[in-house]
PDB file of C-alpha atoms in Angstrom:
ATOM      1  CA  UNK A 186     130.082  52.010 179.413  1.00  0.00           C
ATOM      2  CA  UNK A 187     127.513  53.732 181.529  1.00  0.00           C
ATOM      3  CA  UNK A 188     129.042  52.487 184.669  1.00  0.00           C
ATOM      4  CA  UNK A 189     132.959  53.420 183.777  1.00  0.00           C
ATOM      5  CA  UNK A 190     130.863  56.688 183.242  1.00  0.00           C
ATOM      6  CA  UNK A 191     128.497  56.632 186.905  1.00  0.00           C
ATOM      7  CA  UNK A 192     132.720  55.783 188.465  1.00  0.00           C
ATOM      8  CA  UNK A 193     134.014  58.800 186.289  1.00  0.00           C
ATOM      9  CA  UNK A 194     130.830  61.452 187.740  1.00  0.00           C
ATOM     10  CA  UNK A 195     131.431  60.378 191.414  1.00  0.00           C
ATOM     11  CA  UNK A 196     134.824  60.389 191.321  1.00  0.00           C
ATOM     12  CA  UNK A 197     134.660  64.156 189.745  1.00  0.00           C
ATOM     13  CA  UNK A 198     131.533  64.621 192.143  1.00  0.00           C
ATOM     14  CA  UNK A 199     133.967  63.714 195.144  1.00  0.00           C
ATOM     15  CA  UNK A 200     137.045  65.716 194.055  1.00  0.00           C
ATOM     16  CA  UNK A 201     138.730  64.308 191.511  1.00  0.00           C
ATOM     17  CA  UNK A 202     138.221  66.782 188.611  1.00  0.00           C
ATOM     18  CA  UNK A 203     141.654  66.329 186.929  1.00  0.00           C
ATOM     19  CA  UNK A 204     142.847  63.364 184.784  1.00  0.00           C
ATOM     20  CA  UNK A 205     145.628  62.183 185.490  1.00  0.00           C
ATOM     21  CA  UNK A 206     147.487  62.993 182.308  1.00  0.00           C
ATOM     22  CA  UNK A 207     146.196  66.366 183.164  1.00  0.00           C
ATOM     23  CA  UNK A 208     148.067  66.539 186.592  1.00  0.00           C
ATOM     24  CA  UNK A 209     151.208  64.880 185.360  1.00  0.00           C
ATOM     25  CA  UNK A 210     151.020  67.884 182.505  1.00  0.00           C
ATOM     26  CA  UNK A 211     151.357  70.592 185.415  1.00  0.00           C
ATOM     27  CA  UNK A 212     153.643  68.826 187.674  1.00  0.00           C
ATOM     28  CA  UNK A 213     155.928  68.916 184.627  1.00  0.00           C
ATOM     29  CA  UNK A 214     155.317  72.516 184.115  1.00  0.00           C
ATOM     30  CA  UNK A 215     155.624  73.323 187.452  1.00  0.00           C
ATOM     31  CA  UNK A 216     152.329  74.999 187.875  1.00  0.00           C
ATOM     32  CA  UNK A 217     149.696  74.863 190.186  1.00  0.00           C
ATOM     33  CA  UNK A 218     146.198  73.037 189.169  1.00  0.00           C
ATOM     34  CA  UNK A 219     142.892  74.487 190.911  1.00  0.00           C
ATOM     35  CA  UNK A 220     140.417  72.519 192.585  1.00  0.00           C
ATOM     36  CA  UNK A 221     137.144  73.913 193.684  1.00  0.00           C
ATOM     37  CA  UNK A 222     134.542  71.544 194.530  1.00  0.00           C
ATOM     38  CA  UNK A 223     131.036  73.786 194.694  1.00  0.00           C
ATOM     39  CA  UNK A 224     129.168  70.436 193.375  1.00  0.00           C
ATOM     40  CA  UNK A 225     130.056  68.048 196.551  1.00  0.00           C
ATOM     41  CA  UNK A 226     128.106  70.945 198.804  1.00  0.00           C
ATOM     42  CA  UNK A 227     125.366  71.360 196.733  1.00  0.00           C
ATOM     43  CA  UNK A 228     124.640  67.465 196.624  1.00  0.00           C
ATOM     44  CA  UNK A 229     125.231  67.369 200.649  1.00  0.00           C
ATOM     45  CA  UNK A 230     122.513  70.077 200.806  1.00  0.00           C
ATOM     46  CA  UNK A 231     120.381  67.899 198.557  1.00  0.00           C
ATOM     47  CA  UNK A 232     120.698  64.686 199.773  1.00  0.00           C
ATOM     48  CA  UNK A 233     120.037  66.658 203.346  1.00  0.00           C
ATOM     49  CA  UNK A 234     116.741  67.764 202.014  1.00  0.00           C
ATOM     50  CA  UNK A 235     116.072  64.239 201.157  1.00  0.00           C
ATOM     51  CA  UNK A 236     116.766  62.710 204.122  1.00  0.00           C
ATOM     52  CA  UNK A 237     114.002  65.060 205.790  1.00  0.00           C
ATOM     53  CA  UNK A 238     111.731  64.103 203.187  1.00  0.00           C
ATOM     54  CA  UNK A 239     112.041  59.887 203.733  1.00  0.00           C
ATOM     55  CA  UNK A 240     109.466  57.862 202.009  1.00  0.00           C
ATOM     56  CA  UNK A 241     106.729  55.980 202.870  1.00  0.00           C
ATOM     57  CA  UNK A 242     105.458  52.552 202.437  1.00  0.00           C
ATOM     58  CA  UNK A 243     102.004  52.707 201.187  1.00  0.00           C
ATOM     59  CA  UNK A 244      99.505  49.264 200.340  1.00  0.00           C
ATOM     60  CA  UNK A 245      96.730  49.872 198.257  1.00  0.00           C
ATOM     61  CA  UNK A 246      94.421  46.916 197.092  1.00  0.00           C
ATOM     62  CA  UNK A 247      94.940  45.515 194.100  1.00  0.00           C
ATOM     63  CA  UNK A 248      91.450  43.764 193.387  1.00  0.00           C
ATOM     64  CA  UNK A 249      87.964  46.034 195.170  1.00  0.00           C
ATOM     65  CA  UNK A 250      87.343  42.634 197.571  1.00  0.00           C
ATOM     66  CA  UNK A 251      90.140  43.686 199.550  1.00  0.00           C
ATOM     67  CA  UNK A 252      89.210  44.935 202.816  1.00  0.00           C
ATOM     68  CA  UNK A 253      90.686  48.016 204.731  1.00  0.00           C
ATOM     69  CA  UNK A 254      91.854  45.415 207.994  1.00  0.00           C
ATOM     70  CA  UNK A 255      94.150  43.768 205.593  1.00  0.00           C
ATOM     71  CA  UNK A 256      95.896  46.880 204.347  1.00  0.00           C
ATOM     72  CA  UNK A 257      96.228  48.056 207.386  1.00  0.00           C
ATOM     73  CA  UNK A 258      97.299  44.984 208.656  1.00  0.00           C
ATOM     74  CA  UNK A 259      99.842  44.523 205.996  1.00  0.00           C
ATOM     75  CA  UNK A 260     100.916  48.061 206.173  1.00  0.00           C
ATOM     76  CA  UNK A 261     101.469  47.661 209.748  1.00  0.00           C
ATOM     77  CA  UNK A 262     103.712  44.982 208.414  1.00  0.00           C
ATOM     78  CA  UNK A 263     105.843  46.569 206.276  1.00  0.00           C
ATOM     79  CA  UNK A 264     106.000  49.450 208.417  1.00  0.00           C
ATOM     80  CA  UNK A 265     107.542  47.196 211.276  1.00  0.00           C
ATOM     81  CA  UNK A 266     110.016  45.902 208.806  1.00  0.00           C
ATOM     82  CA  UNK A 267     110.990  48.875 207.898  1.00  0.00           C
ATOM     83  CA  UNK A 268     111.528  50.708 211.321  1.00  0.00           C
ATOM     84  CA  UNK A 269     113.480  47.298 212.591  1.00  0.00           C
ATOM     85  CA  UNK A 270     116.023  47.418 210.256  1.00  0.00           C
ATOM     86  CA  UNK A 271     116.697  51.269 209.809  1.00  0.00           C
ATOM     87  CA  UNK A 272     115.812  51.263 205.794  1.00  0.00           C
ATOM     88  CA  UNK A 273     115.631  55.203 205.873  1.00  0.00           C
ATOM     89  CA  UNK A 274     119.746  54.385 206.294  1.00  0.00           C
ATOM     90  CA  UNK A 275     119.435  52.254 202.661  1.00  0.00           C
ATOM     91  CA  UNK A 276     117.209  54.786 200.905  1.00  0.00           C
ATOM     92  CA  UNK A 277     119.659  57.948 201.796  1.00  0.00           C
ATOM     93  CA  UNK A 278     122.430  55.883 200.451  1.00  0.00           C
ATOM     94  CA  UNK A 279     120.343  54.722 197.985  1.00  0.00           C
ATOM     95  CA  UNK A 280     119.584  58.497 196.539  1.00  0.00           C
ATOM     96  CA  UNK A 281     122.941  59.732 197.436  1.00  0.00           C
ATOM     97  CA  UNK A 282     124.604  57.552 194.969  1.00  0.00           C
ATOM     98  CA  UNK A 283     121.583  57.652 192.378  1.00  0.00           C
ATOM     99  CA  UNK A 284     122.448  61.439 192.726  1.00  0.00           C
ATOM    100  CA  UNK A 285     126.498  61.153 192.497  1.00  0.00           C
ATOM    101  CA  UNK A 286     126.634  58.868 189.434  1.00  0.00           C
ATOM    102  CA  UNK A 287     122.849  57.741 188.481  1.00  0.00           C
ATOM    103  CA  UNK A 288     122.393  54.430 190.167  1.00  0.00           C
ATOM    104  CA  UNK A 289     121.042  53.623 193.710  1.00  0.00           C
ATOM    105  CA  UNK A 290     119.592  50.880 195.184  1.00  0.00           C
ATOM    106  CA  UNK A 291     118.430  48.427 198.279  1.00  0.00           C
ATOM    107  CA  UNK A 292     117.593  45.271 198.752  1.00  0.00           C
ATOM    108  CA  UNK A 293     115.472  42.927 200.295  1.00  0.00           C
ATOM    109  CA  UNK A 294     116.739  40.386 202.300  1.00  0.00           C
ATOM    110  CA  UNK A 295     115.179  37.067 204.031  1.00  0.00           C
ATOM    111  CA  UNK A 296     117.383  36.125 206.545  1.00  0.00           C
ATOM    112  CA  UNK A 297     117.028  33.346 209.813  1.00  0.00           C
ATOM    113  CA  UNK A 298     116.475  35.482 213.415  1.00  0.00           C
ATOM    114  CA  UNK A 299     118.918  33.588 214.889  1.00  0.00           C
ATOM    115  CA  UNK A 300     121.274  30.716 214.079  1.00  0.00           C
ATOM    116  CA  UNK A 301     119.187  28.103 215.899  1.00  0.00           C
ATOM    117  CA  UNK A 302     115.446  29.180 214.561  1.00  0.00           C
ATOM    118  CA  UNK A 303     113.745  28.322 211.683  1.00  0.00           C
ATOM    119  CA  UNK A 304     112.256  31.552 212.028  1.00  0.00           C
ATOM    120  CA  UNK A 305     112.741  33.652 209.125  1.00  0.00           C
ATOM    121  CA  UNK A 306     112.494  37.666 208.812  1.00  0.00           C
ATOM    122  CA  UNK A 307     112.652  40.502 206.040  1.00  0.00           C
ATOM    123  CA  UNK A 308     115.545  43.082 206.352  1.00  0.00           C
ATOM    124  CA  UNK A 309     115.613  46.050 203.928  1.00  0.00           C
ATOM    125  CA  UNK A 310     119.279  46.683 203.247  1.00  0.00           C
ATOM    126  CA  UNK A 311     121.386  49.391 201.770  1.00  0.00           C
ATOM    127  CA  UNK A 312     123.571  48.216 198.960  1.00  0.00           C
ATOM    128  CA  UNK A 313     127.123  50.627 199.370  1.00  0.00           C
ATOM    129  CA  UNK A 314     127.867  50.517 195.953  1.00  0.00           C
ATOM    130  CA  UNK A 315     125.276  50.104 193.340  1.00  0.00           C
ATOM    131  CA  UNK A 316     127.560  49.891 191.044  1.00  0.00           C
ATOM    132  CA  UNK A 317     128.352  45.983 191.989  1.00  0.00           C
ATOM    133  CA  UNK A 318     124.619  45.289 190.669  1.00  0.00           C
ATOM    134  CA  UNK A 319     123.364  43.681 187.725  1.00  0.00           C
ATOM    135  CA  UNK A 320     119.994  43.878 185.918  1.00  0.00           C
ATOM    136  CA  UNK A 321     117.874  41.925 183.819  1.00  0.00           C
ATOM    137  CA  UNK A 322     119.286  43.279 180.069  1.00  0.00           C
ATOM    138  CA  UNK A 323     115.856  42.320 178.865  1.00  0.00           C
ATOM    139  CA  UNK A 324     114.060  45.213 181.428  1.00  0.00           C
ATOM    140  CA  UNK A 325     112.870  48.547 179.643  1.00  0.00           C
ATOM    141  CA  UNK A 326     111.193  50.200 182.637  1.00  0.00           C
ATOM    142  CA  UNK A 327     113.997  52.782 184.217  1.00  0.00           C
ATOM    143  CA  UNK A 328     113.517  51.222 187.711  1.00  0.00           C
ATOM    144  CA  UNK A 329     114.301  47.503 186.431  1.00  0.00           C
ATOM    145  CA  UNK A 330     110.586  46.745 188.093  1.00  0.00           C
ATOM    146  CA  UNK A 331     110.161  44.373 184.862  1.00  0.00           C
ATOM    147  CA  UNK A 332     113.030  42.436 184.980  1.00  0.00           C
ATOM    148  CA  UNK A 333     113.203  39.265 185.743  1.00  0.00           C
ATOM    149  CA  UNK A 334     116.460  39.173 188.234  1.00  0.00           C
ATOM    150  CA  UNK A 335     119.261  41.126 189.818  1.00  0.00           C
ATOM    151  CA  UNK A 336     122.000  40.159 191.965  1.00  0.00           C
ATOM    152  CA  UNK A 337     124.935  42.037 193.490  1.00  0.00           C
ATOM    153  CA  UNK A 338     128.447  40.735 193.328  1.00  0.00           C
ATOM    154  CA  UNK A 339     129.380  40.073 196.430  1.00  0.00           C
ATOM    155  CA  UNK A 340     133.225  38.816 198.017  1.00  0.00           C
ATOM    156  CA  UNK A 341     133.404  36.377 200.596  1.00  0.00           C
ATOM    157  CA  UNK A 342     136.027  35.439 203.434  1.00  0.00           C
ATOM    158  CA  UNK A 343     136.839  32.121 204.041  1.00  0.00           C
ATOM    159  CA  UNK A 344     135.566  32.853 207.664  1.00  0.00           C
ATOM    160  CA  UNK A 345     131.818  33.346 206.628  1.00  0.00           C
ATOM    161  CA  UNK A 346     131.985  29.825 205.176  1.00  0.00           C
ATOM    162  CA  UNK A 347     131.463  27.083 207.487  1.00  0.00           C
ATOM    163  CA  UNK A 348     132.829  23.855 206.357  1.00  0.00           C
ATOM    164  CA  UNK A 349     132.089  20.555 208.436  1.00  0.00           C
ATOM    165  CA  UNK A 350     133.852  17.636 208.942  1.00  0.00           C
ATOM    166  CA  UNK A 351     132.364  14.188 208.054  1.00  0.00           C
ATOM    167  CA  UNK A 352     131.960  12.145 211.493  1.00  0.00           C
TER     168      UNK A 352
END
């Protein structure tokens, strides 16, 4: 229900502010139906303020034996991580669509560097339409932090999956 709701506020968010019993209602009567959209530029202007205002990765220690070389090491880390794969791009999207229907998120993705290494790397990736996720049901915190899994549902071509022959 709350995501036939999140489609229903981004739709209206985008334009679409009629049903469309509503619309078949005044093509009957002949009349003309109004649309002004003030909401879309006040979100632009938002989301524009946001994107000025990108976050930060910050490490803290967890336990006091931690030493300041290793956060800055791993926050020199993350930072890298970050820059390399352009993750302002996937927290924009992420708060544009939190802000256009009320979810938004990113993932984090371990992926080979190339197709003949063994080399693996993080990639912080925008997910296009939160909607497509699912959360732990069990997780009470609003950002999910406590649950236990989430996974996006994801469509495949037949081209992405290699298939070899037996020799």
């Amino acid at each position: 229900e709350n995501i036939e709701n999140a489609r229903k506020d981004i739709l209206f968010a985008l334009g679409t502010q009629w049903e469309a019993h509503e619309i078949a209602e005044y093509y009957l009567r002949s009349k003309i139906f109004l649309t002004v959209n003030v909401i879309y530029s006040q979100l632009s202007q938002i989301v524009a303020e946001q994107s000025q205002n990108s976050p930060q990765i910050q490490v803290r220690a967890l336990t006091p034996e931690t030493d300041q070389k290793t956060i800055n090491l791993a926050e020199g880390l993350l930072r890298n991580i970050a820059y390399e794969t352009q993750s302002d791009i996937a927290y924009q999207t992420a708060f544009s669509c939190s802000l256009l229907g009320g979810y938004g998120a990113w993932r984090v993705m371990v992926d080979y560097q190339d197709p003949k290494s063994f080399n693996q790397v993080a990639r912080i990736e925008r997910v296009p339409d939160p909607l497509r996720c699912y959360f732990d049901k069990n997780a009470i915190h609003p950002t999910k932090c406590d649950g236990e899994f989430c996974g996006t549902y994801t469509r495949l071509s037949l081209s992405l999956i290699h298939i070899s022959e037996p020799t």
